[in-house]
Structure formats: C-alpha cells, structure tokens
Short mmCIF file of C-alpha atoms in Angstrom, two decimals:
data_model
loop_
_atom_site.label_atom_id
_atom_site.label_comp_id
_atom_site.label_asym_id
_atom_site.label_seq_id
_atom_site.Cartn_x
_atom_site.Cartn_y
_atom_site.Cartn_z
CA MET A 1 2.72 40.25 5.98
CA SER A 2 -0.11 37.92 5.02
CA ASP A 3 -3.04 39.61 3.31
CA SER A 4 -5.54 37.53 5.31
CA ASN A 5 -3.77 37.89 8.65
CA PRO A 6 -1.52 40.94 9.16
CA THR A 7 0.12 39.39 12.25
CA VAL A 8 1.61 36.52 10.21
CA VAL A 9 4.89 37.07 8.40
CA ASP A 10 4.93 35.19 5.07
CA ASN A 11 7.77 32.83 4.18
CA PRO A 12 9.59 33.72 0.92
CA TRP A 13 9.35 30.08 -0.22
CA GLN A 14 5.56 30.09 0.07
CA ALA A 15 5.05 29.65 -3.68
CA LEU A 16 6.56 26.16 -3.42
CA ARG A 17 3.60 24.94 -1.35
CA GLN A 18 1.63 24.41 -4.56
CA PHE A 19 3.96 21.49 -5.38
CA THR A 20 3.82 19.53 -2.10
CA ALA A 21 1.62 18.62 0.82
CA ALA A 22 4.66 18.84 3.12
CA ARG A 23 4.58 21.49 5.82
CA ILE A 24 6.93 24.06 4.36
CA ALA A 25 6.87 27.87 4.23
CA LEU A 26 4.24 28.17 6.96
CA GLY A 27 5.21 31.69 7.92
CA ARG A 28 5.53 32.90 11.49
CA SER A 29 3.80 34.96 14.09
CA GLY A 30 6.51 36.53 16.19
CA VAL A 31 8.91 33.62 16.78
CA SER A 32 6.19 30.94 16.65
CA LEU A 33 4.11 29.10 14.09
CA PRO A 34 0.84 30.75 13.14
CA THR A 35 -2.09 29.40 15.12
CA SER A 36 -3.78 27.97 12.00
CA ALA A 37 -0.67 25.96 11.09
CA GLN A 38 -0.37 24.61 14.63
CA LEU A 39 -4.03 23.55 14.69
CA GLU A 40 -3.70 21.87 11.28
CA PHE A 41 -0.67 19.94 12.57
CA GLN A 42 -2.59 18.74 15.63
CA LEU A 43 -5.51 17.63 13.45
CA ALA A 44 -3.19 15.71 11.10
CA HIS A 45 -1.50 14.05 14.07
CA ALA A 46 -4.87 12.98 15.47
CA ARG A 47 -5.92 11.54 12.09
CA ALA A 48 -2.68 9.55 11.89
CA ARG A 49 -3.22 8.12 15.39
CA ASP A 50 -6.83 7.25 14.56
CA ALA A 51 -5.72 5.47 11.39
CA VAL A 52 -3.33 3.25 13.37
CA HIS A 53 -5.98 2.20 15.88
CA LEU A 54 -8.97 1.94 13.54
CA ALA A 55 -10.26 -1.63 13.17
CA LEU A 56 -10.78 -2.94 9.66
CA ASP A 57 -14.41 -3.80 8.93
CA THR A 58 -13.62 -7.14 7.30
CA ARG A 59 -17.28 -8.06 6.87
CA ALA A 60 -18.10 -4.91 4.92
CA LEU A 61 -14.96 -5.22 2.80
CA SER A 62 -15.62 -8.89 2.06
CA GLN A 63 -19.21 -8.11 1.10
CA ALA A 64 -18.18 -5.27 -1.20
CA LEU A 65 -15.58 -7.42 -2.94
CA SER A 66 -17.99 -10.37 -3.19
CA ASP A 67 -20.59 -8.09 -4.79
CA GLY A 68 -17.95 -7.28 -7.38
CA GLY A 69 -17.53 -10.96 -8.24
CA ASP A 70 -14.59 -11.93 -6.05
CA THR A 71 -14.39 -14.93 -3.74
CA CYS A 72 -13.11 -13.86 -0.33
CA ILE A 73 -11.79 -15.63 2.74
CA THR A 74 -11.25 -13.87 6.07
CA LEU A 75 -8.23 -14.78 8.16
CA SER A 76 -6.46 -13.57 11.31
CA SER A 77 -2.86 -13.23 12.32
CA ALA A 78 -1.48 -14.59 15.56
CA ALA A 79 -1.87 -11.12 17.12
CA GLU A 80 -5.20 -11.44 18.93
CA THR A 81 -5.76 -7.73 19.63
CA ARG A 82 -4.67 -4.41 18.18
CA ASP A 83 -2.53 -3.65 21.21
CA ILE A 84 -0.69 -6.96 20.83
CA TYR A 85 -0.31 -6.34 17.11
CA LEU A 86 1.34 -2.96 17.69
CA GLN A 87 3.71 -4.34 20.35
CA ARG A 88 4.53 -7.70 18.71
CA PRO A 89 5.27 -7.28 14.98
CA ASP A 90 6.39 -10.92 14.83
CA LEU A 91 2.87 -12.14 15.62
CA GLY A 92 1.44 -10.05 12.81
CA ARG A 93 3.65 -11.92 10.33
CA ARG A 94 2.10 -15.34 10.98
CA LEU A 95 -1.44 -16.72 10.77
CA ASP A 96 -3.24 -18.02 13.82
CA ALA A 97 -3.88 -21.76 14.05
CA ALA A 98 -7.49 -21.60 12.88
CA SER A 99 -6.63 -19.58 9.75
CA ARG A 100 -3.73 -21.88 8.90
CA SER A 101 -5.96 -24.95 9.19
CA ALA A 102 -8.66 -23.33 7.05
CA LEU A 103 -6.21 -22.63 4.24
CA GLN A 104 -4.70 -26.11 4.43
CA GLU A 105 -8.13 -27.70 4.12
CA ARG A 106 -9.11 -25.41 1.25
CA GLN A 107 -5.98 -26.19 -0.71
CA HIS A 108 -6.29 -29.92 -0.03
CA ASP A 109 -9.83 -29.86 -1.43
CA SER A 110 -8.98 -27.86 -4.55
CA GLU A 111 -5.44 -29.11 -5.30
CA ARG A 112 -5.05 -26.11 -7.61
CA ARG A 113 -1.90 -24.20 -8.41
CA TYR A 114 -2.65 -20.46 -8.71
CA ASP A 115 -0.74 -17.91 -10.75
CA LEU A 116 -1.45 -15.20 -8.20
CA ALA A 117 -2.70 -14.82 -4.64
CA ILE A 118 -3.78 -11.41 -3.38
CA VAL A 119 -3.75 -10.72 0.35
CA ILE A 120 -5.43 -7.64 1.85
CA ALA A 121 -4.14 -6.73 5.31
CA ASP A 122 -5.06 -3.82 7.54
CA GLY A 123 -1.44 -3.10 8.48
CA LEU A 124 -0.99 0.23 10.20
CA SER A 125 -3.91 1.94 8.47
CA ALA A 126 -7.23 0.18 8.00
CA LEU A 127 -8.44 3.49 6.57
CA ALA A 128 -6.08 3.05 3.62
CA ILE A 129 -7.53 -0.39 2.86
CA GLU A 130 -11.14 0.71 3.25
CA GLN A 131 -10.63 3.59 0.84
CA ASN A 132 -8.21 2.16 -1.71
CA ALA A 133 -8.29 -1.65 -1.89
CA GLN A 134 -11.41 -2.15 -3.98
CA PRO A 135 -10.84 0.63 -6.57
CA PHE A 136 -7.23 -0.47 -7.00
CA LEU A 137 -8.25 -4.10 -7.50
CA ASN A 138 -10.76 -3.00 -10.13
CA ALA A 139 -7.94 -1.26 -12.01
CA LEU A 140 -5.67 -4.29 -11.66
CA LYS A 141 -8.31 -6.75 -12.87
CA GLN A 142 -8.70 -4.78 -16.09
CA ARG A 143 -5.10 -5.71 -16.88
CA LEU A 144 -5.18 -9.31 -15.60
CA LEU A 145 -8.49 -10.61 -16.95
CA PRO A 146 -7.56 -10.49 -20.67
CA GLU A 147 -4.47 -12.58 -19.89
CA HIS A 148 -6.38 -15.37 -18.10
CA TRP A 149 -4.44 -15.43 -14.85
CA THR A 150 -5.65 -18.05 -12.35
CA LEU A 151 -6.39 -16.13 -9.15
CA ALA A 152 -6.66 -17.56 -5.66
CA PRO A 153 -9.55 -16.38 -3.47
CA LEU A 154 -8.90 -12.94 -2.02
CA ALA A 155 -7.53 -13.31 1.51
CA ILE A 156 -8.50 -10.55 3.95
CA VAL A 157 -6.28 -10.68 7.05
CA ARG A 158 -6.92 -8.97 10.36
CA GLN A 159 -3.89 -7.60 12.23
CA GLY A 160 -1.55 -8.52 9.39
CA ARG A 161 1.99 -7.46 8.55
CA VAL A 162 3.60 -7.67 5.11
CA ALA A 163 5.26 -11.05 5.67
CA ILE A 164 1.96 -12.76 6.41
CA GLY A 165 1.45 -12.87 2.65
CA ASP A 166 4.28 -15.39 2.40
CA GLU A 167 2.42 -17.90 4.57
CA VAL A 168 -0.91 -17.31 2.82
CA GLY A 169 0.65 -17.65 -0.61
CA GLU A 170 2.52 -20.80 0.36
CA LEU A 171 -0.57 -22.48 1.83
CA LEU A 172 -2.65 -21.56 -1.24
CA GLY A 173 0.01 -22.91 -3.59
CA ALA A 174 0.44 -19.59 -5.41
CA LYS A 175 3.36 -18.86 -7.70
CA VAL A 176 3.40 -15.22 -6.60
CA VAL A 177 1.67 -13.26 -3.86
CA VAL A 178 0.76 -9.58 -3.69
CA VAL A 179 -0.03 -7.97 -0.34
CA LEU A 180 -2.18 -4.84 -0.19
CA ILE A 181 -1.54 -3.22 3.18
CA GLY A 182 -2.15 0.03 5.01
CA GLU A 183 1.14 1.89 5.35
CA ARG A 184 2.37 3.71 8.43
CA PRO A 185 0.37 6.99 8.45
CA GLY A 186 2.19 10.22 7.79
CA LEU A 187 1.04 13.66 8.87
CA SER A 188 -0.31 14.31 5.37
CA SER A 189 -1.16 10.74 4.38
CA PRO A 190 -3.18 8.65 6.85
CA ASP A 191 -4.70 6.74 3.91
CA SER A 192 -1.63 5.47 2.02
CA MET A 193 -1.69 1.86 0.76
CA GLY A 194 1.38 -0.20 -0.12
CA LEU A 195 1.73 -3.16 -2.51
CA TYR A 196 4.29 -5.92 -1.87
CA LEU A 197 5.05 -8.62 -4.45
CA THR A 198 6.90 -11.88 -3.69
CA TRP A 199 7.72 -14.70 -6.08
CA ALA A 200 7.51 -18.26 -4.70
CA PRO A 201 6.20 -17.14 -1.28
CA ARG A 202 7.15 -19.20 1.74
CA VAL A 203 7.56 -18.59 5.44
CA GLY A 204 10.95 -17.16 6.36
CA LEU A 205 11.55 -14.84 3.41
CA THR A 206 12.82 -11.35 4.20
CA ASP A 207 12.42 -7.94 2.60
CA GLU A 208 15.03 -8.36 -0.12
CA SER A 209 12.71 -10.95 -1.67
CA ARG A 210 9.92 -8.42 -2.20
CA ASN A 211 9.12 -5.55 -4.54
CA CYS A 212 7.24 -2.58 -3.13
CA ILE A 213 4.96 0.02 -4.69
CA SER A 214 3.96 2.61 -2.10
CA ASN A 215 1.67 5.60 -1.59
CA VAL A 216 -1.24 4.23 -3.61
CA ARG A 217 -4.13 6.65 -3.06
CA PRO A 218 -5.90 9.44 -4.95
CA ALA A 219 -3.48 12.06 -3.59
CA GLY A 220 -0.44 9.88 -4.33
CA LEU A 221 0.16 7.20 -6.97
CA SER A 222 -3.10 6.74 -8.88
CA TYR A 223 -4.84 3.36 -9.06
CA ALA A 224 -4.28 3.15 -12.81
CA GLU A 225 -0.57 3.92 -12.52
CA ALA A 226 -0.08 1.51 -9.61
CA ALA A 227 -1.90 -1.24 -11.52
CA TYR A 228 0.32 -0.57 -14.54
CA LYS A 229 3.49 -0.90 -12.46
CA LEU A 230 2.28 -3.98 -10.59
CA HIS A 231 1.19 -5.71 -13.79
CA TYR A 232 4.66 -5.14 -15.22
CA LEU A 233 6.32 -6.61 -12.12
CA LEU A 234 3.93 -9.57 -12.07
CA THR A 235 4.62 -10.33 -15.72
CA GLN A 236 8.38 -10.10 -15.24
CA ALA A 237 8.26 -12.19 -12.07
CA HIS A 238 6.48 -15.00 -13.92
CA GLN A 239 8.80 -14.82 -16.90
CA ARG A 240 12.01 -14.68 -14.86
CA GLN A 241 10.77 -16.57 -11.76
CA LEU A 242 12.18 -14.09 -9.28
CA SER A 243 11.35 -10.93 -7.32
CA GLY A 244 12.92 -8.50 -4.89
CA VAL A 245 16.35 -6.98 -5.42
CA GLN A 246 16.83 -9.03 -8.58
CA LEU A 247 13.71 -7.56 -10.20
CA LYS A 248 13.76 -3.86 -11.04
CA ASP A 249 10.81 -1.66 -11.88
CA GLU A 250 11.82 -0.46 -15.33
CA THR A 251 8.47 1.10 -16.14
CA ALA A 252 8.09 4.77 -16.83
CA SER A 253 4.92 6.68 -16.11
CA GLU A 254 2.41 6.29 -18.92
CA HIS A 255 1.96 10.02 -18.76
CA ALA A 256 5.51 11.23 -18.18
CA LYS A 257 7.58 12.89 -20.87
CA LEU A 258 10.97 11.53 -19.99
CA GLN A 259 12.81 13.40 -22.68
CA GLN A 260 12.08 16.77 -21.15
CA PRO A 261 14.88 18.04 -18.88
CA GLU A 262 13.90 18.56 -15.27
CA ARG A 263 13.50 22.14 -14.16
CA ASN A 264 15.51 23.44 -11.24
CA PHE A 265 13.81 26.44 -9.71
CA LEU A 266 17.03 27.37 -7.87
CA LEU A 267 18.80 28.03 -11.17
CA GLU A 268 16.01 29.93 -12.89
CA GLN A 269 16.47 33.64 -13.35
CA ARG A 270 13.62 35.90 -12.43
#
C-alpha cells in the first residue's frame, strides 16, 4: 500500500519512475488507476491539445530576436488558418504567394549566397518555439560566430511544416537550411522542438534528404548539446555537400562516458 494513500496498491516497478517521465508503475486502486494518476493524464492531454491549437506570437518572437541582434522576416504558408493547416499538411509545406514574392524581391536586391538559412516554424506546437527557439539560437550562435558563417535573415513562418524550409532556403539562395519547428506534442512533452537540416534546399525534396535532431527542450536534449550536434552536421554538410541518409550523426555526448558498460537493472542481483 502507498504510505500517502492506503487505498492505492503500489507497483513493484515504482523505483524506475525516477528515470523516465513516461507513465509507468502508477499503482492501482481496486482494478482502476488511482484518481491522481487519472487527473494528471487528463491535464497532460489538455496541455497537448492546447499546444497544437496555440497561435505563435510572431510579432513578439521577431521583436525578441531583433533585440538580440538578428534580422527577421515574417512569412506565411499557404494554409490560411489553423484548421486548414491541421487538415491540409500539403499547404503547410509551401509559402503563400505574398511570402514567395517578398523573398524573391529580397534575394534579387541582395544577390547574396548564404552559407546558412534558419527557418522558425510553429509546426504542431507554437509553445515549443516560444520557449526554446531563442535560447537554442543563442547556443548555436556561440559556435557559428567564430567561424564567420554568412547567415540569411531569420525566417519566421506561420502555419509551417518541415518542408517549407526547402522553399525558403531555395529562394534565399542558401547552401543549407535548418528548420526549427514545434514537434507533435506528447503527453509528457508539449514543448518539444525539432531541428531539420537540408543541404541544397529546393522544393520537392523528401525526408531522406534531411537530418533530424528532436526533443530539444530543458527536459530533453539541452540547448548546448543540440547546438553541438547541429554544428557538427552543418560542418559535415558543407564539407561533403550532402545531408540526409548519407550524413550520419557521429557525435557523442560531450558529457557521456562511452567506455563505461551500460547497466542492466534486470540482471543485477539484489
């Protein structure tokens, strides 16, 4: 029985909960979940739904990034509303006409060739972008600035899917594009941000052309670690002029001790 609630029968695997946010070893009350676990599940489900429908405050994000020294441009996908975006993934992969024209004019005026374009899209969790985009970019810039990369203006895209980065990168004339996007919310992670890298972006590319780093957030992959991995992939993409399935993430955690054998709690004797 639980010390705090004598009606709840503890699960023998309860000690494993310290290692994961997954809903394991919740115990039982009779043949049902304890009330507290059921209420926590309902709250997590509500937060995930809210994250999907939350609108990204592009003005506030643009202002915050501009205050940090970045030049920002705000764009929109061909999905005019959130409901359309959720029902028509194809429209979220392409820019609307006004955004496409704005980028074409900008590139015609500058005639620059950028090493890197960064696209920030709300995806399926604007919450993830609002919480993680700026601190992650700060960590990434610490690695890029000493190497003198030429960066395109930051593109903030409303109602965007991953593939919209290909069109933005192509129109900006970037050698490689990185998309920061809110990932599909989980029941323990409504604020998870994904990073997608594509060499030589152009409309029509598919997922095998991209590299992905996922679960970037304080409770997941740290900003510093994600920046370390992305910097490695960016460097390799430029050197080898490729990305996707041909480019492997061969980094190891800066903090991991790879020589230590992994423990298996199932084999340990008590």
